[in-house]
Coordinates of C-alpha atoms and ligand atoms in Angstrom, one line a residue:
M541 CA -8.6 18.7 -11.9
K542 CA -5.0 17.6 -12.0
I543 CA -3.2 17.9 -8.7
E544 CA 0.6 17.3 -8.4
N545 CA 2.3 15.8 -5.4
P546 CA 3.9 18.4 -3.1
K547 CA 7.4 19.7 -4.0
G548 CA 10.1 17.4 -2.6
T549 CA 7.9 14.3 -2.3
R550 CA 7.6 11.3 -4.6
D551 CA 5.1 8.7 -5.6
F552 CA 6.5 5.2 -6.0
T553 CA 5.2 2.9 -8.7
P554 CA 4.8 -0.9 -8.2
P555 CA 8.2 -1.8 -9.8
E556 CA 9.9 0.9 -7.6
M557 CA 8.1 -0.3 -4.5
S558 CA 9.1 -3.8 -5.2
Q559 CA 12.8 -2.8 -5.5
R560 CA 12.6 -0.7 -2.3
K561 CA 10.9 -3.5 -0.5
R562 CA 13.6 -6.0 -1.5
V563 CA 16.4 -3.6 -0.4
E564 CA 14.6 -2.9 2.9
D565 CA 14.0 -6.6 3.6
A566 CA 17.7 -7.3 2.9
V567 CA 18.9 -4.6 5.3
K568 CA 16.4 -5.6 8.0
K569 CA 17.6 -9.2 7.7
V570 CA 21.1 -8.1 8.6
L571 CA 19.9 -6.0 11.5
D572 CA 17.8 -8.9 12.8
S573 CA 20.8 -11.2 12.5
F574 CA 22.8 -8.8 14.7
G575 CA 20.1 -9.1 17.4
Y576 CA 18.5 -5.6 16.7
E577 CA 14.8 -5.3 17.3
E578 CA 12.4 -3.0 15.4
V579 CA 10.6 -0.1 17.0
S580 CA 8.1 2.5 15.7
T581 CA 7.5 6.0 16.9
P582 CA 5.0 8.7 15.8
I583 CA 5.4 10.6 12.5
F584 CA 4.7 13.8 14.3
E585 CA 6.1 14.8 17.7
Y586 CA 6.3 17.9 20.0
A587 CA 8.6 20.3 18.2
E588 CA 10.7 20.8 21.3
L589 CA 11.9 17.2 21.1
F590 CA 14.1 18.1 18.1
E591 CA 14.7 21.8 19.0
V592 CA 16.8 21.0 22.0
K593 CA 19.7 19.2 20.4
S594 CA 19.2 18.7 16.7
G595 CA 21.3 21.7 15.7
S596 CA 20.4 24.8 13.8
D597 CA 20.6 23.1 10.4
I598 CA 17.8 20.7 11.1
K599 CA 15.8 23.1 13.3
E600 CA 15.5 25.6 10.4
R601 CA 14.3 22.8 8.1
M602 CA 11.6 21.4 10.3
Y603 CA 7.9 21.3 9.4
V604 CA 6.4 22.9 12.5
F605 CA 2.7 23.5 13.0
D606 CA 0.1 24.1 15.7
D607 CA -2.6 21.5 16.0
K608 CA -6.3 22.4 16.8
G609 CA -5.4 22.2 20.5
G610 CA -2.7 24.8 20.1
R611 CA 0.2 22.3 20.6
K612 CA 3.4 23.0 18.8
L613 CA 4.1 19.9 16.7
C614 CA 6.5 19.0 13.9
L615 CA 6.9 16.2 11.4
R616 CA 9.9 14.2 12.5
P617 CA 13.1 15.3 10.8
E618 CA 15.0 12.3 12.2
L619 CA 14.4 9.5 14.7
T620 CA 17.3 9.4 17.2
A621 CA 15.6 11.9 19.5
S622 CA 12.3 10.0 19.3
V623 CA 14.0 6.7 20.1
C624 CA 15.7 8.4 23.1
R625 CA 12.4 9.8 24.3
M626 CA 10.8 6.3 24.0
Y627 CA 13.8 4.8 25.8
A628 CA 13.6 7.3 28.6
N629 CA 9.8 6.8 29.0
E630 CA 9.4 3.1 28.4
L631 CA 12.5 1.1 28.0
K632 CA 15.0 2.4 30.5
N633 CA 14.7 -0.7 32.7
S634 CA 15.3 -3.2 29.9
P635 CA 18.5 -5.3 30.1
K636 CA 21.4 -3.4 28.5
P637 CA 22.7 -3.0 25.9
L638 CA 19.5 -2.5 24.0
R639 CA 19.7 -2.9 20.2
L640 CA 16.9 -1.1 18.3
Y641 CA 16.2 -0.2 14.7
Y642 CA 13.5 1.6 12.7
S643 CA 12.5 2.6 9.2
G644 CA 10.2 5.1 7.7
P645 CA 9.7 8.6 6.3
M646 CA 11.4 11.8 7.7
F647 CA 10.6 15.4 6.7
R648 CA 13.0 18.3 6.2
Y649 CA 12.1 21.5 4.3
E650 CA 15.1 21.3 2.0
E651 CA 15.7 22.7 -1.5
P652 CA 14.9 19.5 -3.5
Q653 CA 17.6 18.2 -5.8
R654 CA 18.8 14.8 -6.9
G655 CA 19.1 12.6 -3.7
R656 CA 17.6 15.4 -1.5
Y657 CA 13.9 15.4 -0.7
R658 CA 11.5 17.0 1.7
E659 CA 10.0 13.6 2.4
F660 CA 12.8 11.0 2.5
Y661 CA 13.2 7.6 4.1
Q662 CA 15.7 6.3 6.6
I663 CA 16.6 2.9 8.1
G664 CA 18.3 3.7 11.4
V665 CA 19.9 1.9 14.3
E666 CA 20.4 2.9 17.9
L667 CA 22.5 0.9 20.3
L668 CA 21.7 2.1 23.8
G669 CA 23.4 1.4 27.2
A670 CA 26.9 0.6 26.0
C671 CA 30.0 2.8 26.1
G672 CA 33.4 2.1 24.7
A673 CA 35.2 1.2 21.5
M674 CA 33.5 -2.2 21.0
A675 CA 30.0 -0.7 20.9
D676 CA 31.2 2.0 18.4
A677 CA 32.9 -0.7 16.3
E678 CA 29.7 -2.8 16.3
A679 CA 27.6 0.1 15.0
V680 CA 30.2 0.8 12.2
C681 CA 30.5 -3.0 11.3
L682 CA 26.7 -3.3 11.2
A683 CA 26.4 -0.4 8.7
C684 CA 29.2 -2.0 6.6
E685 CA 27.6 -5.4 6.8
C686 CA 24.3 -4.1 5.4
L687 CA 26.1 -2.4 2.5
E688 CA 28.2 -5.5 1.8
T689 CA 25.1 -7.6 1.8
L690 CA 23.5 -5.3 -0.8
G691 CA 26.7 -5.4 -2.9
L692 CA 27.3 -1.7 -2.8
K693 CA 30.7 -0.1 -3.3
Y694 CA 31.2 2.6 -0.6
R695 CA 33.7 4.7 1.3
L696 CA 33.6 4.8 5.1
E697 CA 35.0 7.9 6.9
L698 CA 35.6 8.1 10.6
G699 CA 36.1 11.3 12.7
S700 CA 35.5 12.4 16.3
I701 CA 33.4 15.4 17.4
K702 CA 35.0 15.0 20.8
I703 CA 38.4 15.9 19.4
L704 CA 37.0 18.9 17.6
R705 CA 34.9 20.2 20.5
G706 CA 37.7 19.4 22.9
L707 CA 40.1 21.5 21.0
L708 CA 37.7 24.3 20.5
G709 CA 37.1 24.3 24.3
E710 CA 40.8 24.5 24.9
L711 CA 40.9 27.5 22.5
D712 CA 38.1 29.1 24.6
I713 CA 35.6 28.8 21.7
S714 CA 32.4 27.6 23.4
G715 CA 28.7 27.8 23.3
A716 CA 27.0 29.2 20.2
K717 CA 30.3 30.1 18.6
Q718 CA 31.5 26.5 19.0
D719 CA 28.2 25.2 17.4
K720 CA 28.7 27.7 14.6
V721 CA 32.2 26.4 13.9
I722 CA 30.9 22.8 13.8
A723 CA 28.0 23.8 11.5
L724 CA 30.4 25.5 9.1
L725 CA 32.6 22.5 9.0
D726 CA 29.6 20.2 8.4
E727 CA 28.5 22.3 5.5
G728 CA 32.0 22.4 4.1
R729 CA 32.2 26.2 4.4
R730 CA 35.8 26.3 5.5
D731 CA 36.5 29.8 4.1
E732 CA 33.9 31.3 6.5
L733 CA 35.6 29.4 9.4
K734 CA 38.5 31.8 9.3
E735 CA 36.2 34.6 10.3
L736 CA 35.7 32.8 13.6
T737 CA 39.1 31.4 14.3
D738 CA 42.5 31.3 12.6
D739 CA 44.0 28.9 15.1
E740 CA 46.8 26.9 13.3
T741 CA 46.3 23.8 15.3
L742 CA 42.6 23.6 14.5
L743 CA 43.2 24.4 10.8
T744 CA 45.9 21.7 10.6
L745 CA 43.7 19.2 12.4
I746 CA 40.8 19.5 10.0
G747 CA 43.2 19.1 7.1
L748 CA 44.2 15.6 8.4
K749 CA 42.6 13.0 6.2
G750 CA 43.9 9.5 5.2
G751 CA 44.7 6.1 6.7
V752 CA 45.2 5.2 10.4
E753 CA 48.6 7.0 10.3
E754 CA 46.6 10.3 10.5
I755 CA 45.7 9.3 14.1
E756 CA 49.4 9.4 15.0
K757 CA 49.7 12.8 13.3
A758 CA 46.8 14.1 15.4
R759 CA 48.3 12.7 18.6
K760 CA 51.5 14.7 17.9
L761 CA 49.6 17.8 16.9
L762 CA 47.5 17.9 20.0
E763 CA 50.2 17.2 22.5
G764 CA 49.6 19.3 25.6
F765 CA 45.8 19.5 25.0
D766 CA 44.5 16.9 27.5
E767 CA 40.8 16.5 26.5
P768 CA 41.2 16.3 22.7
L769 CA 44.2 14.0 23.2
K770 CA 42.1 11.6 25.3
A771 CA 39.6 11.6 22.4
V772 CA 42.3 10.8 19.9
E773 CA 43.2 7.7 22.0
E774 CA 39.5 6.7 21.9
L775 CA 39.3 7.1 18.2
G776 CA 42.6 5.1 17.9
E777 CA 41.1 2.3 19.8
I778 CA 38.0 2.1 17.6
A779 CA 40.1 2.3 14.5
G780 CA 42.3 -0.5 15.8
I781 CA 39.3 -2.8 16.4
L782 CA 37.8 -2.0 13.0
D783 CA 41.2 -2.6 11.3
G784 CA 41.4 -6.0 13.1
A785 CA 37.9 -6.8 11.8
G786 CA 39.0 -6.2 8.3
V787 CA 36.9 -3.0 7.8
S788 CA 38.5 -0.4 5.4
F789 CA 38.1 3.3 6.3
T790 CA 39.5 6.7 6.0
V791 CA 40.1 8.9 9.0
D792 CA 38.9 12.5 8.5
F793 CA 39.2 14.9 11.4
S794 CA 37.0 17.5 9.7
I795 CA 33.8 15.4 10.0
A796 CA 31.5 17.4 12.2
R797 CA 27.9 16.2 11.4
G798 CA 25.1 18.7 11.5
L799 CA 23.3 17.2 14.6
E800 CA 24.4 18.7 17.9
Y801 CA 23.9 15.6 20.1
Y802 CA 27.1 13.8 19.1
T803 CA 29.7 13.4 21.8
G804 CA 32.4 11.1 20.4
L805 CA 32.9 9.0 17.3
V806 CA 31.2 10.4 14.1
F807 CA 31.1 8.6 10.8
E808 CA 29.8 8.9 7.3
V809 CA 29.5 6.6 4.3
R810 CA 29.7 7.9 0.8
V811 CA 29.3 6.4 -2.7
E812 CA 30.3 7.3 -6.2
G813 CA 27.8 8.4 -8.8
L814 CA 25.2 10.2 -6.7
G815 CA 26.6 13.7 -7.3
A816 CA 26.6 16.2 -4.5
Q817 CA 24.2 14.2 -2.2
N818 CA 26.5 11.2 -2.0
Q819 CA 26.3 10.6 1.7
I820 CA 24.2 7.5 2.2
C821 CA 24.7 7.0 5.9
G822 CA 25.7 9.0 8.9
G823 CA 26.0 8.3 12.6
G824 CA 28.0 8.5 15.7
R825 CA 28.1 8.4 19.5
Y826 CA 25.7 10.5 21.6
D827 CA 26.0 10.0 25.3
N828 CA 23.8 12.8 26.7
L829 CA 20.5 12.6 24.8
V830 CA 18.6 10.1 26.9
E831 CA 19.4 12.1 30.1
L832 CA 18.2 15.3 28.4
F833 CA 14.8 13.7 28.0
G834 CA 14.6 12.7 31.6
G835 CA 16.1 9.3 31.4
P836 CA 19.1 7.9 33.3
A837 CA 22.6 8.6 32.0
T838 CA 22.8 6.3 29.0
P839 CA 25.7 6.1 26.6
A840 CA 24.5 5.4 23.0
V841 CA 25.7 5.1 19.4
G842 CA 23.8 4.8 16.2
F843 CA 23.5 5.6 12.5
A844 CA 20.9 6.0 9.8
F845 CA 20.9 5.1 6.1
G846 CA 19.4 7.5 3.7
F847 CA 17.3 4.8 2.2
D848 CA 16.4 6.7 -1.0
R849 CA 20.1 7.3 -1.7
V850 CA 21.0 3.6 -1.0
C851 CA 18.4 2.6 -3.6
E852 CA 19.6 5.2 -6.1
A853 CA 23.2 4.1 -5.5
L854 CA 22.3 0.4 -6.2
K855 CA 20.7 1.5 -9.5
E856 CA 23.7 3.7 -10.3
Q857 CA 26.2 0.9 -9.7
G858 CA 24.1 -1.6 -11.6
V859 CA 23.6 -3.9 -8.6
K860 CA 20.8 -6.4 -9.1
T861 CA 18.5 -6.5 -6.2
G862 CA 16.8 -9.9 -6.2
E863 CA 15.2 -12.4 -8.5
V864 CA 12.5 -11.7 -10.9
E865 CA 9.2 -12.7 -9.4
E866 CA 7.0 -15.3 -11.1
T867 CA 3.3 -14.7 -11.5
V868 CA 0.6 -17.3 -12.3
I869 CA -2.9 -16.4 -13.5
V870 CA -5.8 -18.7 -12.7
A871 CA -8.5 -18.2 -15.4
P872 CA -12.0 -19.6 -15.2
V873 CA -13.5 -20.4 -18.6
G874 CA -17.3 -20.0 -18.2
E875 CA -19.3 -18.9 -15.2
D876 CA -19.7 -22.4 -13.8
A877 CA -16.0 -22.7 -13.2
C878 CA -15.6 -19.4 -11.2
G879 CA -16.0 -20.9 -7.7
Y880 CA -13.6 -23.8 -8.7
A881 CA -11.1 -21.3 -10.0
L882 CA -11.1 -19.4 -6.7
Q883 CA -10.7 -22.7 -4.8
A884 CA -7.8 -23.8 -7.1
A885 CA -6.1 -20.4 -6.7
G886 CA -6.4 -20.6 -2.9
F887 CA -4.9 -24.1 -2.9
L888 CA -2.0 -22.9 -5.1
R889 CA -1.3 -19.9 -2.9
R890 CA -1.1 -22.1 0.2
E891 CA 1.1 -24.7 -1.6
L892 CA 3.4 -22.0 -3.1
S893 CA 3.6 -19.8 0.0
G894 CA 7.2 -18.7 0.7
S895 CA 8.2 -19.4 -2.8
G896 CA 7.7 -15.8 -4.0
I897 CA 5.3 -17.0 -6.7
K898 CA 2.2 -14.8 -7.0
V899 CA -1.2 -16.2 -7.9
K900 CA -3.7 -13.8 -9.4
T901 CA -7.2 -14.7 -10.4
E902 CA -8.8 -13.6 -13.6
I903 CA -11.8 -11.5 -12.6
T904 CA -13.0 -9.6 -15.7
G905 CA -14.8 -12.5 -17.4
R906 CA -12.9 -11.8 -20.7
K907 CA -12.3 -14.5 -23.3
L908 CA -9.4 -16.9 -22.8
K909 CA -7.6 -15.4 -25.8
K910 CA -7.6 -12.0 -24.1
V911 CA -6.4 -13.5 -20.8
L912 CA -3.5 -15.1 -22.6
E913 CA -2.6 -11.8 -24.2
Y914 CA -2.8 -10.1 -20.8
A915 CA -0.6 -12.8 -19.3
S916 CA 2.1 -12.3 -21.9
D917 CA 1.9 -8.5 -21.8
S918 CA 2.3 -8.5 -18.0
G919 CA 5.0 -11.1 -18.0
A920 CA 3.1 -13.9 -16.2
G921 CA 4.9 -17.2 -16.7
F922 CA 1.9 -19.5 -16.4
V923 CA -1.8 -19.5 -16.8
V924 CA -3.9 -22.1 -15.0
I925 CA -7.1 -22.7 -17.1
V926 CA -10.1 -24.1 -15.4
G927 CA -13.3 -24.9 -17.3
G928 CA -16.3 -27.2 -16.7
K929 CA -14.3 -30.3 -17.7
E930 CA -11.4 -29.5 -15.3
K931 CA -14.0 -28.8 -12.6
D932 CA -15.7 -32.1 -13.1
E933 CA -12.5 -34.1 -13.2
N934 CA -10.9 -32.1 -10.4
T935 CA -8.0 -31.0 -12.6
V936 CA -6.5 -27.8 -14.1
T937 CA -4.8 -27.1 -17.4
L938 CA -1.4 -25.6 -16.8
R939 CA -0.2 -23.4 -19.7
D940 CA 3.5 -22.5 -19.8
M941 CA 3.5 -19.1 -21.5
K942 CA 7.1 -19.2 -22.6
A943 CA 7.2 -22.8 -23.9
K944 CA 3.7 -22.4 -25.3
T945 CA 2.8 -25.9 -24.1
Q946 CA 0.0 -27.0 -21.8
E947 CA -1.1 -30.1 -19.9
T948 CA -4.1 -31.1 -17.8
I949 CA -3.1 -32.4 -14.4
S950 CA -4.3 -32.3 -10.8
V951 CA -3.9 -29.0 -8.8
S952 CA -1.3 -30.6 -6.5
E953 CA 0.7 -31.7 -9.6
A954 CA 0.4 -28.1 -11.0
A955 CA 1.8 -26.7 -7.7
E956 CA 4.7 -29.1 -7.9
R957 CA 5.5 -28.1 -11.5
L958 CA 5.4 -24.4 -10.5
L959 CA 7.8 -25.0 -7.7
D960 CA 10.3 -26.8 -10.0
Ligands
LIG1036 P1 21.6 12.5 9.1 O1 23.0 12.6 8.6 O2 20.9 13.8 9.3 O3 21.6 11.7 10.5 O4 20.7 11.6 8.2 C1 21.1 10.3 7.9 C2 21.1 10.1 6.4 O5 19.8 10.4 5.9 C3 22.0 10.9 5.6 O6 23.3 10.4 5.5 C4 21.4 10.9 4.2 O7 21.8 9.8 3.5 C5 19.9 10.8 4.5 N1 19.2 12.2 4.3 C6 19.3 13.2 5.2 N2 18.5 14.2 4.7 C7 18.0 13.8 3.5 C8 17.2 14.4 2.5 N3 16.7 15.6 2.6 N4 16.8 13.6 1.4 C9 17.3 12.4 1.3 N5 18.1 11.8 2.2 C10 18.5 12.5 3.3 C11 20.5 11.5 11.2 O8 19.4 11.7 10.9 C12 20.8 10.8 12.6 N6 19.5 10.6 13.3 C13 21.6 9.5 12.4 C14 21.9 8.8 13.6 C15 21.2 7.8 14.2 N7 22.9 9.2 14.5 C16 22.8 8.4 15.5 N8 21.9 7.5 15.4

C-alpha cells in the first residue's frame, strides 16, 4: 500500500534537513546575539485566537476542527497571536522590552505552488513593550542582519498601515469596507479597488513608491489630513534612523499586509528568482493585540521569515550554506574487537565534540573490503580500523580514504590527526 504525503506538505531528506538546520542555526545565532530569547507555543490553538484579528485572508485558510470534547480548535496559521496570548497570560510582568523569537511549522489551506505550501515553516520575532521609531528600526535591522549573515540578496520595502487606514478613516471608509480595501491592496487587486472608492488622494498615495523622497511627496499629498499626516511623520522618523544605520530600502505606500492587527509600520522583504511567491519576510507594528487577549496595553512590533522561501532563495542564488561535514567510520575487524571499537568510537566523539566531525560505528559485521566501499560511496573521509592486534596494543589503524594511506597510532593521536 503506497500512501502519499498530504497535498501541500513535504518530506525533507537528510541532505535537505542538514541545509535547513544550518540556515536555521545561522538565523538563530543572529537573533541570540541581539538578545532575543526563544519561546514555543502549541501547534493547535482555540480557533478564536486567530479569528479575532488575523484578517479574512487567513481566516478562510485555517485548518479548523472540533476535538472529541467539542472544542473548536485550529492548526496555527501564524504565531504572533499565540505569542501575544502567552505574553498576556504569563509574561506581562517581565521587564520590558521583551525580545522573543520562535520557529516551527504553520498551516494554511492554500492552493499549493512553488514557495506556497499548506504546511510551511516560519522563524519569527516579536519585540513587546516598546513603542517608537527605535523599536521599529531594531526589528527591521534584525531582519536585514539575518539575511546579510546568510549572504542573501534582497529588497526591503517599508510602508505604513496607519497612513492607509488613517486616510480611509478621513474619507469615511471604515469597518468592513476599510478591511476590504486593505485586503484588495494586499492581494494586488487594484482594479477592484475602484468599485469601493475612486478617491484621487488614495489612488495617488498607493502609487507612491521609491526612495525616501516619496515620504516628502506623501507629506504634501496628505496636507490637511491630520491623522495620516502624523503617521507619515512616524514613518519618516523610522526611515531616517534606518538610513543612518546604512539600511537600504524602498518606501511603498501601497503595502497593506493581509493580517488585520497591524497598526503602524509594515514591511516586506522580497528576493529575485522565486517567481510569484517572492516575499520571504513580512512584519510590522501591532499595538493592540496583547490588550485584545486580556493583557495590559502593550505596544509591539515583529516579523516572520518564510523559512522555506529563505532556503529556496539561498539555493536559487547559489549561496553556500556551510562547510561539508566530515564523517569517520569506526570498523571492528572480528567479533573480539567489537567492544573495543565502541570504546574507541566513544572516545573519538568526546575528543572531536564541537568540531562537526561525525563518528559512525560499523554495525553490520561485513568484511573490511565492503566497509571501505561503503565509506567511499557515502563520502566518509576516514575509517578507523580496529582488530585484535589494535585491541591488544591499545591502538587504532587510521585510514585516510582520499589519500589511500593508513597508519597505526594511539586513539588520542587519531583524534589529533582528525582535528588537523
Ligand atoms: P505573513 O506575511 O502572513 O506574516 O507570513 C510571514 C512569511 O511567511 C511570508 O512573508 C512568507 O514568506 C511566509 N509564508 C506565508 N504563507 C506561506 C505559505 N503558504 N507557504 C510558504 N511560506 C509562507 C505573519 O505570519 C506574521 N505573523 C508576521 C509577523 C510577526 N508580524 C508581526 N510579527
